[in-house]
Coordinates of C-alpha atoms in Angstrom, one line a residue:
M198 CA 171.2 219.0 151.8
V199 CA 169.3 219.4 148.5
K200 CA 166.1 217.3 148.3
G201 CA 166.7 214.2 146.2
V202 CA 170.4 214.7 145.9
Q203 CA 172.9 212.3 147.5
V204 CA 176.7 212.4 147.6
H205 CA 178.0 208.9 148.0
S206 CA 181.7 209.7 148.6
N207 CA 183.7 211.7 151.1
V208 CA 187.2 211.1 149.8
A209 CA 188.0 214.8 149.5
P210 CA 186.0 216.4 152.3
K211 CA 187.6 219.9 152.2
A212 CA 187.3 220.2 148.4
Q213 CA 183.8 218.7 148.5
G214 CA 182.8 221.3 151.0
E215 CA 184.0 224.1 148.7
I216 CA 182.6 222.7 145.4
L217 CA 179.5 220.6 146.3
T218 CA 177.7 223.6 147.9
E219 CA 174.0 223.5 148.3
D220 CA 173.4 226.0 145.5
A221 CA 175.7 224.2 143.1
L222 CA 174.0 220.9 143.8
Q223 CA 170.6 222.6 143.2
F224 CA 171.8 223.7 139.8
L225 CA 173.2 220.2 139.0
A226 CA 169.9 218.7 140.1
A227 CA 167.9 221.1 137.9
L228 CA 170.1 220.1 134.9
H229 CA 169.6 216.4 135.6
R230 CA 165.9 216.6 136.0
T231 CA 165.5 218.7 132.9
F232 CA 167.8 216.9 130.5
E233 CA 168.5 213.3 131.7
P234 CA 165.5 211.8 129.7
T235 CA 166.9 213.3 126.5
R236 CA 170.4 212.0 127.2
Q237 CA 169.1 208.5 127.8
A238 CA 167.1 208.6 124.6
L239 CA 170.1 209.7 122.6
L240 CA 172.2 207.0 124.0
F241 CA 169.6 204.4 123.1
A242 CA 169.5 205.9 119.6
R243 CA 173.3 205.2 119.3
E244 CA 172.5 201.5 119.7
D245 CA 169.9 201.7 116.9
V246 CA 172.4 203.3 114.6
Q247 CA 175.0 200.6 115.3
R248 CA 172.6 197.9 114.5
Q249 CA 171.8 199.5 111.2
I250 CA 175.6 199.7 110.4
D251 CA 176.0 196.1 111.4
S252 CA 173.2 195.1 109.0
G253 CA 175.0 196.8 106.1
V254 CA 173.2 200.2 105.9
P255 CA 175.9 202.5 104.4
F256 CA 177.1 205.7 106.1
D257 CA 175.8 208.8 104.4
F258 CA 175.1 212.5 105.0
P259 CA 171.6 212.9 106.6
K260 CA 168.9 213.5 104.0
E261 CA 166.7 215.3 106.5
T262 CA 169.3 218.1 107.0
A263 CA 170.3 218.6 103.3
H264 CA 168.7 222.1 103.5
I265 CA 171.1 223.1 106.3
R266 CA 174.1 222.0 104.3
A267 CA 172.9 223.7 101.2
E268 CA 172.1 227.1 102.8
P269 CA 175.2 229.3 102.5
S270 CA 174.0 232.3 104.5
W271 CA 174.2 231.0 108.1
H272 CA 177.4 231.5 110.1
C273 CA 178.5 230.7 113.6
A274 CA 179.1 233.2 116.4
P275 CA 182.2 235.4 116.2
P276 CA 185.2 234.4 118.3
A277 CA 184.7 235.2 122.0
P278 CA 187.3 237.2 124.0
G279 CA 190.6 235.3 124.1
L280 CA 189.6 232.9 121.3
E281 CA 190.5 235.0 118.3
D282 CA 193.9 233.4 117.9
R283 CA 194.3 229.7 119.0
R284 CA 197.4 228.8 117.0
V285 CA 198.7 226.5 119.8
E286 CA 196.6 224.9 122.5
I287 CA 198.0 222.7 125.2
T288 CA 195.9 220.0 126.9
G289 CA 196.2 218.0 130.0
P290 CA 194.5 216.9 133.3
T291 CA 193.5 219.2 136.1
D292 CA 196.0 218.5 138.8
R293 CA 197.4 221.6 140.3
K294 CA 201.0 221.4 138.9
M295 CA 199.7 220.6 135.4
V296 CA 197.3 223.5 135.5
I297 CA 200.0 226.0 136.4
N298 CA 202.6 224.6 133.9
A299 CA 200.0 224.5 131.1
L300 CA 198.7 228.0 131.8
N301 CA 202.3 229.3 131.9
S302 CA 203.4 227.3 128.7
G303 CA 203.1 230.2 126.3
A304 CA 200.3 228.4 124.5
K305 CA 197.3 230.5 123.5
T306 CA 194.8 228.3 125.4
F307 CA 194.8 225.4 127.8
M308 CA 192.2 222.7 127.6
A309 CA 191.8 221.5 131.1
D310 CA 190.6 217.9 130.8
F311 CA 188.1 216.0 132.9
E312 CA 187.9 213.4 130.1
D313 CA 190.4 211.2 128.3
S314 CA 193.6 212.3 130.1
S315 CA 192.0 212.2 133.6
A316 CA 191.1 209.1 135.5
P317 CA 187.7 210.2 137.1
T318 CA 188.3 209.3 140.7
F319 CA 186.1 211.5 142.9
S320 CA 189.2 213.1 144.4
N321 CA 190.6 213.9 140.9
L322 CA 187.3 215.5 139.8
I323 CA 186.6 217.6 142.9
N324 CA 190.2 218.7 143.4
G325 CA 190.4 219.5 139.7
Q326 CA 187.4 221.9 140.1
V327 CA 189.2 223.5 143.0
N328 CA 192.3 224.0 141.0
L329 CA 190.5 225.6 138.1
R330 CA 188.5 227.9 140.4
D331 CA 191.8 229.0 142.0
A332 CA 193.6 229.5 138.7
I333 CA 190.8 231.7 137.4
R334 CA 191.1 233.9 140.5
C335 CA 195.0 233.8 140.3
Q336 CA 195.1 232.1 143.7
I337 CA 196.7 228.8 142.6
D338 CA 200.4 229.3 143.6
F339 CA 201.9 226.6 145.7
E340 CA 205.1 224.9 146.6
S341 CA 206.1 221.2 146.0
G342 CA 209.4 219.6 146.9
G343 CA 210.9 223.0 147.7
K344 CA 210.0 224.3 144.2
P345 CA 207.5 227.2 143.9
Y346 CA 204.8 227.0 141.3
K347 CA 203.3 230.4 140.4
L348 CA 200.9 231.6 137.7
S349 CA 202.4 234.0 135.1
E350 CA 201.0 237.5 134.4
N351 CA 199.7 236.4 131.0
P352 CA 198.4 232.8 131.3
A353 CA 196.7 230.9 128.5
V354 CA 192.9 231.2 128.1
L355 CA 191.2 228.4 129.9
I356 CA 188.9 225.9 128.1
V357 CA 187.4 222.9 129.9
R358 CA 186.5 219.5 128.5
P359 CA 183.8 217.6 130.5
R360 CA 183.3 213.9 130.0
G361 CA 181.2 212.6 127.2
W362 CA 177.4 212.0 127.2
H363 CA 177.9 208.2 127.7
L364 CA 179.5 208.4 131.1
D365 CA 177.6 208.4 134.4
E366 CA 178.8 209.9 137.6
P367 CA 177.7 207.3 140.2
R368 CA 179.0 209.1 143.3
I369 CA 176.3 211.7 142.9
T370 CA 172.7 210.7 142.5
V371 CA 169.5 212.7 141.9
D372 CA 166.2 211.0 142.7
N373 CA 168.1 207.7 143.0
A374 CA 169.7 207.8 139.6
P375 CA 173.4 208.7 138.7
V376 CA 173.9 212.0 137.2
S377 CA 175.6 212.5 133.8
G378 CA 179.4 212.8 134.0
S379 CA 179.1 215.5 131.3
L380 CA 176.6 217.6 133.4
F381 CA 178.5 217.0 136.6
D382 CA 181.8 218.4 135.2
F383 CA 180.0 221.2 133.3
A384 CA 177.7 222.3 136.0
L385 CA 180.2 222.6 138.8
Y386 CA 182.8 224.5 136.7
F387 CA 180.1 226.8 135.1
Y388 CA 178.3 227.6 138.3
H389 CA 181.3 228.5 140.3
N390 CA 183.3 230.3 137.6
A391 CA 181.2 231.7 134.7
K392 CA 180.6 235.2 136.3
E393 CA 184.2 235.5 137.5
L394 CA 185.5 234.6 134.0
I395 CA 183.3 237.2 132.4
K396 CA 184.4 239.8 135.0
R397 CA 188.0 239.1 134.0
G398 CA 187.4 239.6 130.3
S399 CA 187.1 235.9 129.3
G400 CA 184.1 233.5 129.5
P401 CA 183.0 230.0 130.1
Y402 CA 184.6 228.0 127.2
F403 CA 184.3 224.3 126.6
Y404 CA 185.5 221.4 124.5
L405 CA 182.7 218.8 123.9
P406 CA 183.8 215.2 123.3
K407 CA 182.5 212.0 121.8
M408 CA 179.3 213.2 120.1
E409 CA 177.7 210.9 117.5
H410 CA 174.7 212.9 116.3
Y411 CA 173.7 216.5 115.8
L412 CA 170.8 216.0 118.3
E413 CA 173.5 215.5 120.9
A414 CA 174.9 218.9 120.0
R415 CA 171.3 220.2 120.3
L416 CA 171.2 218.8 123.8
W417 CA 174.4 220.7 124.7
N418 CA 172.9 223.9 123.2
D419 CA 169.8 223.5 125.3
V420 CA 171.9 222.9 128.4
F421 CA 173.8 226.1 127.6
L422 CA 170.6 228.2 127.1
F423 CA 169.2 226.8 130.4
S424 CA 172.4 227.4 132.3
Q425 CA 172.9 231.0 131.2
S426 CA 169.4 231.9 132.1
Y427 CA 169.7 230.1 135.5
I428 CA 172.6 232.2 136.7
K429 CA 171.4 235.3 134.8
I430 CA 174.3 235.9 132.4
P431 CA 173.8 237.1 128.7
V432 CA 172.6 234.4 126.3
N433 CA 175.3 233.2 123.9
T434 CA 178.2 233.9 126.3
I435 CA 179.3 230.3 126.4
R436 CA 181.5 229.0 123.6
A437 CA 182.1 225.4 122.7
T438 CA 184.4 223.6 120.3
V439 CA 183.3 220.2 119.3
L440 CA 185.8 217.3 118.9
I441 CA 184.9 215.4 115.7
E442 CA 186.2 212.1 117.0
T443 CA 183.5 209.6 116.0
L444 CA 182.8 208.4 112.5
P445 CA 179.1 209.3 112.6
A446 CA 179.9 212.9 113.6
A447 CA 182.1 213.3 110.5
F448 CA 178.9 213.0 108.4
Q449 CA 177.1 215.7 110.4
M450 CA 179.7 218.4 110.9
E451 CA 177.6 221.1 109.3
E452 CA 174.6 220.1 111.4
I453 CA 176.6 220.1 114.6
L454 CA 177.8 223.6 113.9
F455 CA 174.3 224.7 113.1
E456 CA 172.8 223.3 116.3
L457 CA 175.5 225.2 118.4
R458 CA 175.9 228.1 116.0
N459 CA 175.3 230.9 118.6
H460 CA 177.7 229.1 121.0
S461 CA 180.1 227.6 118.6
S462 CA 183.9 228.2 118.5
G463 CA 184.6 225.5 115.9
L464 CA 185.5 221.9 115.5
N465 CA 188.6 219.9 116.3
C466 CA 190.2 216.8 114.7
G467 CA 190.2 214.3 117.6
R468 CA 192.2 212.0 115.5
W469 CA 193.1 209.1 117.9
D470 CA 189.5 208.7 119.0
Y471 CA 188.4 208.9 115.4
I472 CA 190.5 205.9 114.5
F473 CA 189.0 204.1 117.5
S474 CA 185.5 205.0 116.3
F475 CA 186.3 203.9 112.7
I476 CA 187.2 200.4 113.9
K477 CA 184.4 200.1 116.4
K478 CA 181.6 201.3 114.0
H479 CA 182.9 198.8 111.3
R480 CA 182.9 196.0 113.8
A481 CA 180.8 193.8 111.5
D482 CA 182.9 194.5 108.4
R483 CA 186.0 192.3 107.9
R484 CA 187.0 194.6 105.0
A485 CA 187.7 197.3 107.5
V486 CA 190.5 195.5 109.4
L487 CA 193.3 198.0 109.8
P488 CA 197.1 197.3 110.0
D489 CA 199.4 198.2 112.8
R490 CA 198.4 201.4 114.8
K491 CA 201.5 203.2 113.6
D492 CA 200.5 202.8 110.0
V493 CA 197.1 204.6 110.4
T494 CA 198.5 208.1 109.9
M495 CA 196.8 211.4 109.0
T496 CA 197.7 210.9 105.3
V497 CA 195.7 207.6 104.8
P498 CA 192.6 208.1 102.7
F499 CA 189.8 208.1 105.4
M500 CA 191.8 210.4 107.7
D501 CA 192.9 212.8 105.1
S502 CA 189.3 213.1 103.8
Y503 CA 187.9 213.8 107.2
V504 CA 190.5 216.5 107.9
R505 CA 189.9 218.3 104.6
L506 CA 186.1 218.2 105.0
L507 CA 186.4 219.6 108.6
I508 CA 188.5 222.6 107.5
Q509 CA 186.2 223.3 104.6
T510 CA 183.1 223.1 106.8
C511 CA 184.5 225.3 109.6
H512 CA 185.7 228.0 107.3
R513 CA 182.5 228.1 105.4
R514 CA 180.7 228.8 108.7
K515 CA 183.4 231.2 110.0
V516 CA 184.8 229.2 112.9
A517 CA 188.0 227.6 113.9
A518 CA 189.2 224.3 112.4
M519 CA 191.6 223.0 115.0
G520 CA 194.2 220.4 114.3
G521 CA 195.2 217.3 116.2
M522 CA 197.5 216.4 119.1
A523 CA 201.2 216.2 119.0
A524 CA 201.7 213.7 121.8
Q525 CA 205.5 213.6 121.7
I526 CA 207.5 214.4 124.8
P527 CA 211.2 215.4 124.7
I528 CA 213.7 212.5 124.8
K529 CA 216.4 213.2 127.3
G530 CA 219.8 211.8 126.9
D531 CA 219.5 210.8 123.2
A532 CA 219.9 213.9 121.0
K533 CA 219.5 212.0 117.7
A534 CA 216.3 210.3 118.8
N535 CA 215.0 213.6 120.1
E536 CA 215.7 215.3 116.9
I537 CA 213.8 212.6 114.9
A538 CA 210.9 213.0 117.2
M539 CA 210.8 216.8 117.1
N540 CA 211.1 216.7 113.3
K541 CA 207.9 214.6 113.3
V542 CA 206.2 217.3 115.3
R543 CA 207.3 219.9 112.8
A544 CA 206.2 217.9 109.8
D545 CA 202.8 217.2 111.4
K546 CA 202.2 220.9 112.3
L547 CA 203.3 222.0 108.8
R548 CA 200.8 219.6 107.3
E549 CA 198.1 221.1 109.4
V550 CA 198.8 224.7 108.9
T551 CA 199.2 224.3 105.1
A552 CA 196.0 222.4 104.9
G553 CA 194.2 225.4 106.5
H554 CA 193.9 224.6 110.2
D555 CA 193.7 227.6 112.5
G556 CA 195.6 226.0 115.4
T557 CA 196.9 222.8 116.8
W558 CA 197.3 220.7 120.0
I559 CA 200.3 219.8 122.0
A560 CA 200.7 217.7 125.2
H561 CA 203.9 219.0 126.6
P562 CA 205.1 222.5 127.3
L563 CA 208.5 222.0 125.7
I564 CA 206.8 221.2 122.4
H565 CA 205.1 224.6 122.4
Q566 CA 207.9 226.6 120.6
I567 CA 208.2 224.1 117.8
A568 CA 204.5 224.2 117.0
R569 CA 204.3 228.0 117.5
D570 CA 207.2 228.6 115.1
V571 CA 205.5 226.5 112.4
F572 CA 202.2 228.4 112.7
D573 CA 203.9 231.8 113.1
E574 CA 205.8 231.2 109.8
N575 CA 202.8 230.0 107.9
M576 CA 199.7 231.7 109.4
L577 CA 200.3 235.5 109.5
G578 CA 196.9 236.4 110.8
P579 CA 195.0 235.2 113.9
N580 CA 193.3 232.4 111.9
Q581 CA 192.7 231.1 108.3
Y582 CA 189.0 231.5 108.0
H583 CA 189.6 232.9 104.5
V584 CA 191.0 229.6 103.4
L585 CA 187.7 228.2 102.1
R586 CA 189.1 225.0 100.6
Q587 CA 186.6 225.2 97.7
D588 CA 188.8 222.6 96.0
V589 CA 187.7 219.9 98.5
K590 CA 185.2 217.4 97.3
V591 CA 184.6 214.6 99.9
A592 CA 182.1 211.9 99.2
A593 CA 180.6 209.6 101.8
S594 CA 182.7 206.7 100.4
D595 CA 185.9 208.7 101.0
L596 CA 185.2 209.0 104.8
V597 CA 184.8 205.2 105.1
N598 CA 187.6 204.1 102.7
P599 CA 189.3 201.2 104.7
K600 CA 192.3 201.0 102.4
V601 CA 195.4 201.7 104.6
P602 CA 198.9 200.7 103.5
G603 CA 200.7 198.6 106.0
Q604 CA 200.5 195.2 107.6
I605 CA 199.8 193.6 111.0
T606 CA 203.0 192.6 112.7
E607 CA 204.0 190.7 115.8
V608 CA 205.5 194.0 117.1
G609 CA 202.2 195.8 116.5
V610 CA 200.3 193.1 118.4
R611 CA 202.7 193.3 121.3
E612 CA 202.6 197.1 121.4
N613 CA 198.8 197.0 121.5
V614 CA 198.9 194.5 124.4
I615 CA 201.4 196.4 126.5
T616 CA 199.6 199.7 125.8
T617 CA 196.3 198.3 126.9
L618 CA 197.8 196.7 130.0
A619 CA 199.8 199.8 131.0
Y620 CA 197.2 202.4 130.4
T621 CA 194.2 200.6 132.0
S622 CA 196.4 199.6 135.0
A623 CA 197.3 203.2 135.5
W624 CA 193.8 204.4 135.0
I625 CA 192.3 202.1 137.6
G626 CA 195.0 203.5 139.9
G627 CA 193.9 207.1 139.3
N628 CA 196.2 208.2 136.5
G629 CA 194.7 209.0 133.2
C630 CA 197.7 210.3 131.3
I631 CA 201.0 208.3 131.1
P632 CA 204.2 208.5 129.1
L633 CA 204.7 205.5 126.8
N634 CA 207.6 205.3 124.3
F635 CA 208.1 209.1 124.6
M636 CA 204.5 209.8 123.9
M637 CA 202.0 211.2 126.4
E638 CA 199.1 208.8 126.0
D639 CA 195.6 209.1 127.2
A640 CA 192.5 206.8 126.9
A641 CA 192.2 207.3 123.1
T642 CA 195.4 205.3 122.4
A643 CA 194.4 202.5 124.7
E644 CA 191.1 202.4 123.0
I645 CA 192.7 201.9 119.6
A646 CA 194.9 199.2 121.0
R647 CA 192.0 197.4 122.7
V648 CA 189.7 197.4 119.7
Q649 CA 192.5 196.4 117.3
L650 CA 193.3 193.4 119.4
W651 CA 189.6 192.5 119.3
Q652 CA 189.3 193.1 115.5
W653 CA 192.4 191.0 114.7
V654 CA 191.1 188.1 116.8
K655 CA 187.6 188.4 115.5
Y656 CA 188.7 188.2 111.9
N657 CA 191.6 185.8 112.4
A658 CA 194.2 188.2 111.1
R659 CA 197.5 186.9 109.8
I660 CA 200.7 188.7 111.0
D661 CA 204.1 189.1 109.4
T662 CA 205.4 185.9 111.0
G663 CA 202.6 183.8 109.3
E664 CA 200.8 183.2 112.5
H665 CA 197.2 184.1 113.1
V666 CA 196.0 186.4 115.8
T667 CA 193.9 184.1 118.0
V668 CA 192.6 184.2 121.5
A669 CA 195.3 181.8 122.6
Y670 CA 198.0 183.9 120.9
V671 CA 196.9 187.1 122.6
D672 CA 196.4 185.4 125.9
K673 CA 200.0 184.2 125.8
L674 CA 201.2 187.7 125.1
I675 CA 199.1 189.1 127.9
D676 CA 200.5 186.6 130.4
E677 CA 204.1 187.4 129.2
L678 CA 203.7 191.2 129.1
A679 CA 201.7 191.6 132.3
S680 CA 204.9 191.0 134.2
Q681 CA 206.6 193.9 132.4
T682 CA 203.8 196.4 132.9
K683 CA 205.2 197.9 136.1
K684 CA 208.5 198.7 134.2
V685 CA 206.6 200.4 131.4
A686 CA 204.2 202.2 133.7
P687 CA 206.1 202.7 137.0
G688 CA 203.8 203.1 140.0
V689 CA 201.0 200.8 138.9
Q690 CA 199.9 198.2 141.4
D691 CA 199.9 194.4 140.9
K692 CA 196.2 194.1 141.6
H693 CA 195.5 196.7 138.9
V694 CA 197.6 194.8 136.4
K695 CA 195.7 191.7 137.2
I696 CA 192.4 193.5 136.6
S697 CA 193.7 194.9 133.4
A698 CA 194.9 191.5 132.1
D699 CA 191.6 189.8 132.9
Y700 CA 189.7 192.7 131.3
T701 CA 191.8 192.5 128.1
K702 CA 191.3 188.7 127.9
G703 CA 187.6 189.2 128.3
Q704 CA 187.5 191.8 125.5
I705 CA 189.1 189.7 122.8
R706 CA 186.4 187.0 123.6
K707 CA 183.4 189.2 123.1
E708 CA 181.2 189.1 120.1
W709 CA 181.5 192.9 119.9
P710 CA 183.9 195.2 121.6
S711 CA 182.7 197.3 124.6
E712 CA 181.8 200.8 123.7
F713 CA 184.3 202.4 126.1
L714 CA 186.9 201.0 128.5
T715 CA 186.2 203.9 130.8
S716 CA 182.6 202.9 131.2
D717 CA 183.7 199.3 131.8
L718 CA 186.3 200.1 134.4
M719 CA 184.4 203.0 136.2
P720 CA 182.9 200.6 138.8
Y721 CA 186.4 200.0 140.2
L722 CA 186.9 203.7 140.8
A723 CA 183.3 204.1 142.2
V724 CA 183.8 201.2 144.7
E725 CA 187.0 202.7 145.9
D726 CA 185.2 206.0 146.4
G727 CA 182.3 204.4 148.3
A728 CA 179.5 204.5 145.7
P729 CA 176.8 201.9 146.2
A730 CA 176.9 199.1 143.6
K731 CA 173.3 199.7 142.5
F732 CA 174.3 203.1 141.0
Q733 CA 177.1 201.6 138.9
L734 CA 175.3 201.1 135.7
S735 CA 178.3 200.1 133.7
K736 CA 179.5 196.5 134.1
M737 CA 182.5 194.6 132.8

């Protein structure tokens, strides 16, 4: 075993033996010892920023980096092999069936997700690494229920999303401290597959989530430089697309691209997490209370401004400006409802391509053709880098404009309660991606639901019935809807619904909402996997 490294779980012994090899753990330990102090400092810096926002300091573009934004001559790296045309990307967790179906979907790329659509049980994480390793080597074929699953001859290009900087991995410790979830996911995938990917004409490509500052992008860039040197592959082989899904990051898009410029493959509109971040960052501002989740669309002022600025920024620096997720799934047995849903997908993708996006996201293989047709009809080349959007003028005030048409309704409150209960119950049970109301939902939707409930209680919001959203009102709904959770999310266990209900009740009573439900609930997964309590830094 590697000195100072401890593995605190043995839930997937065969997969662990293949992935947690001595040389891979040595690499992970080297990353941890080199970069963990910087990660911790950057997480503390997030808390300082939040305190400033709470005190009334306005959001603005950083003054110290004005020269970077003003300099027109720098550009990001050219598209790496396989990333020249990204008009449709499919996303999903890393279970074996999903990996095969996504790679065979016809989409240009598949974002294999260790983050929001994956519940990070140790088994899910380690077996996910095995599945990606096997897919890269075209050795992933298997049979389930008498049905064969085989990889096509021309699969999608693989991109991997590790967890965000805020998450620990308590089942692996180095020098008696949990490693970063980000570095755990990145290190094992990169170490086992980077050279094989290059040999096959592709490369190690990543999506990077949840960043809040350009210094967090600099940390990733330093990790990339270190890692490429460690395994002796050419510098700047890695490519990374950053999800702009936090409000602070929207004010630092140029800087984030600049920090990663030799490894950058663009930015993506992580729109659901962005709404979550908007609410959370404005926690001390009653003027930023938003209406029902369904009313916060891509056309409301603060969302539209962020999209236009992202496209302009990316094309100015010659990288991809990726659109957001179509979470719809086909509605079987109701042709009219299905047509309405699919028309919403078409309208959303048409909005994106005409705005200048270079590609878009889907969650279900059967949505691929709809999105593909819209982009094929409206984007004749591989991308739209030439669409510079010089017409766009976005001020800091536009990005924080809280004016959203709509109202808070009884239906909206109930939907947020059942969404929070259903998703968190499933997540604790090991499932990070569930269908709700014919939408494939991940942690981002549950996060919006959770913080909206908190916000409405905090500011005593009035709903359409004339009632106020109080602790007692939400408690009553939780008690009522908890009994329906197993119908909404089949397969969840009663004990997990109880944990979820207690957690949600606790959240609406807090002075401020927790940063992430995944951090709060991680101890439940870690306990099941055998991790010692002392390494579980996140508490409910």
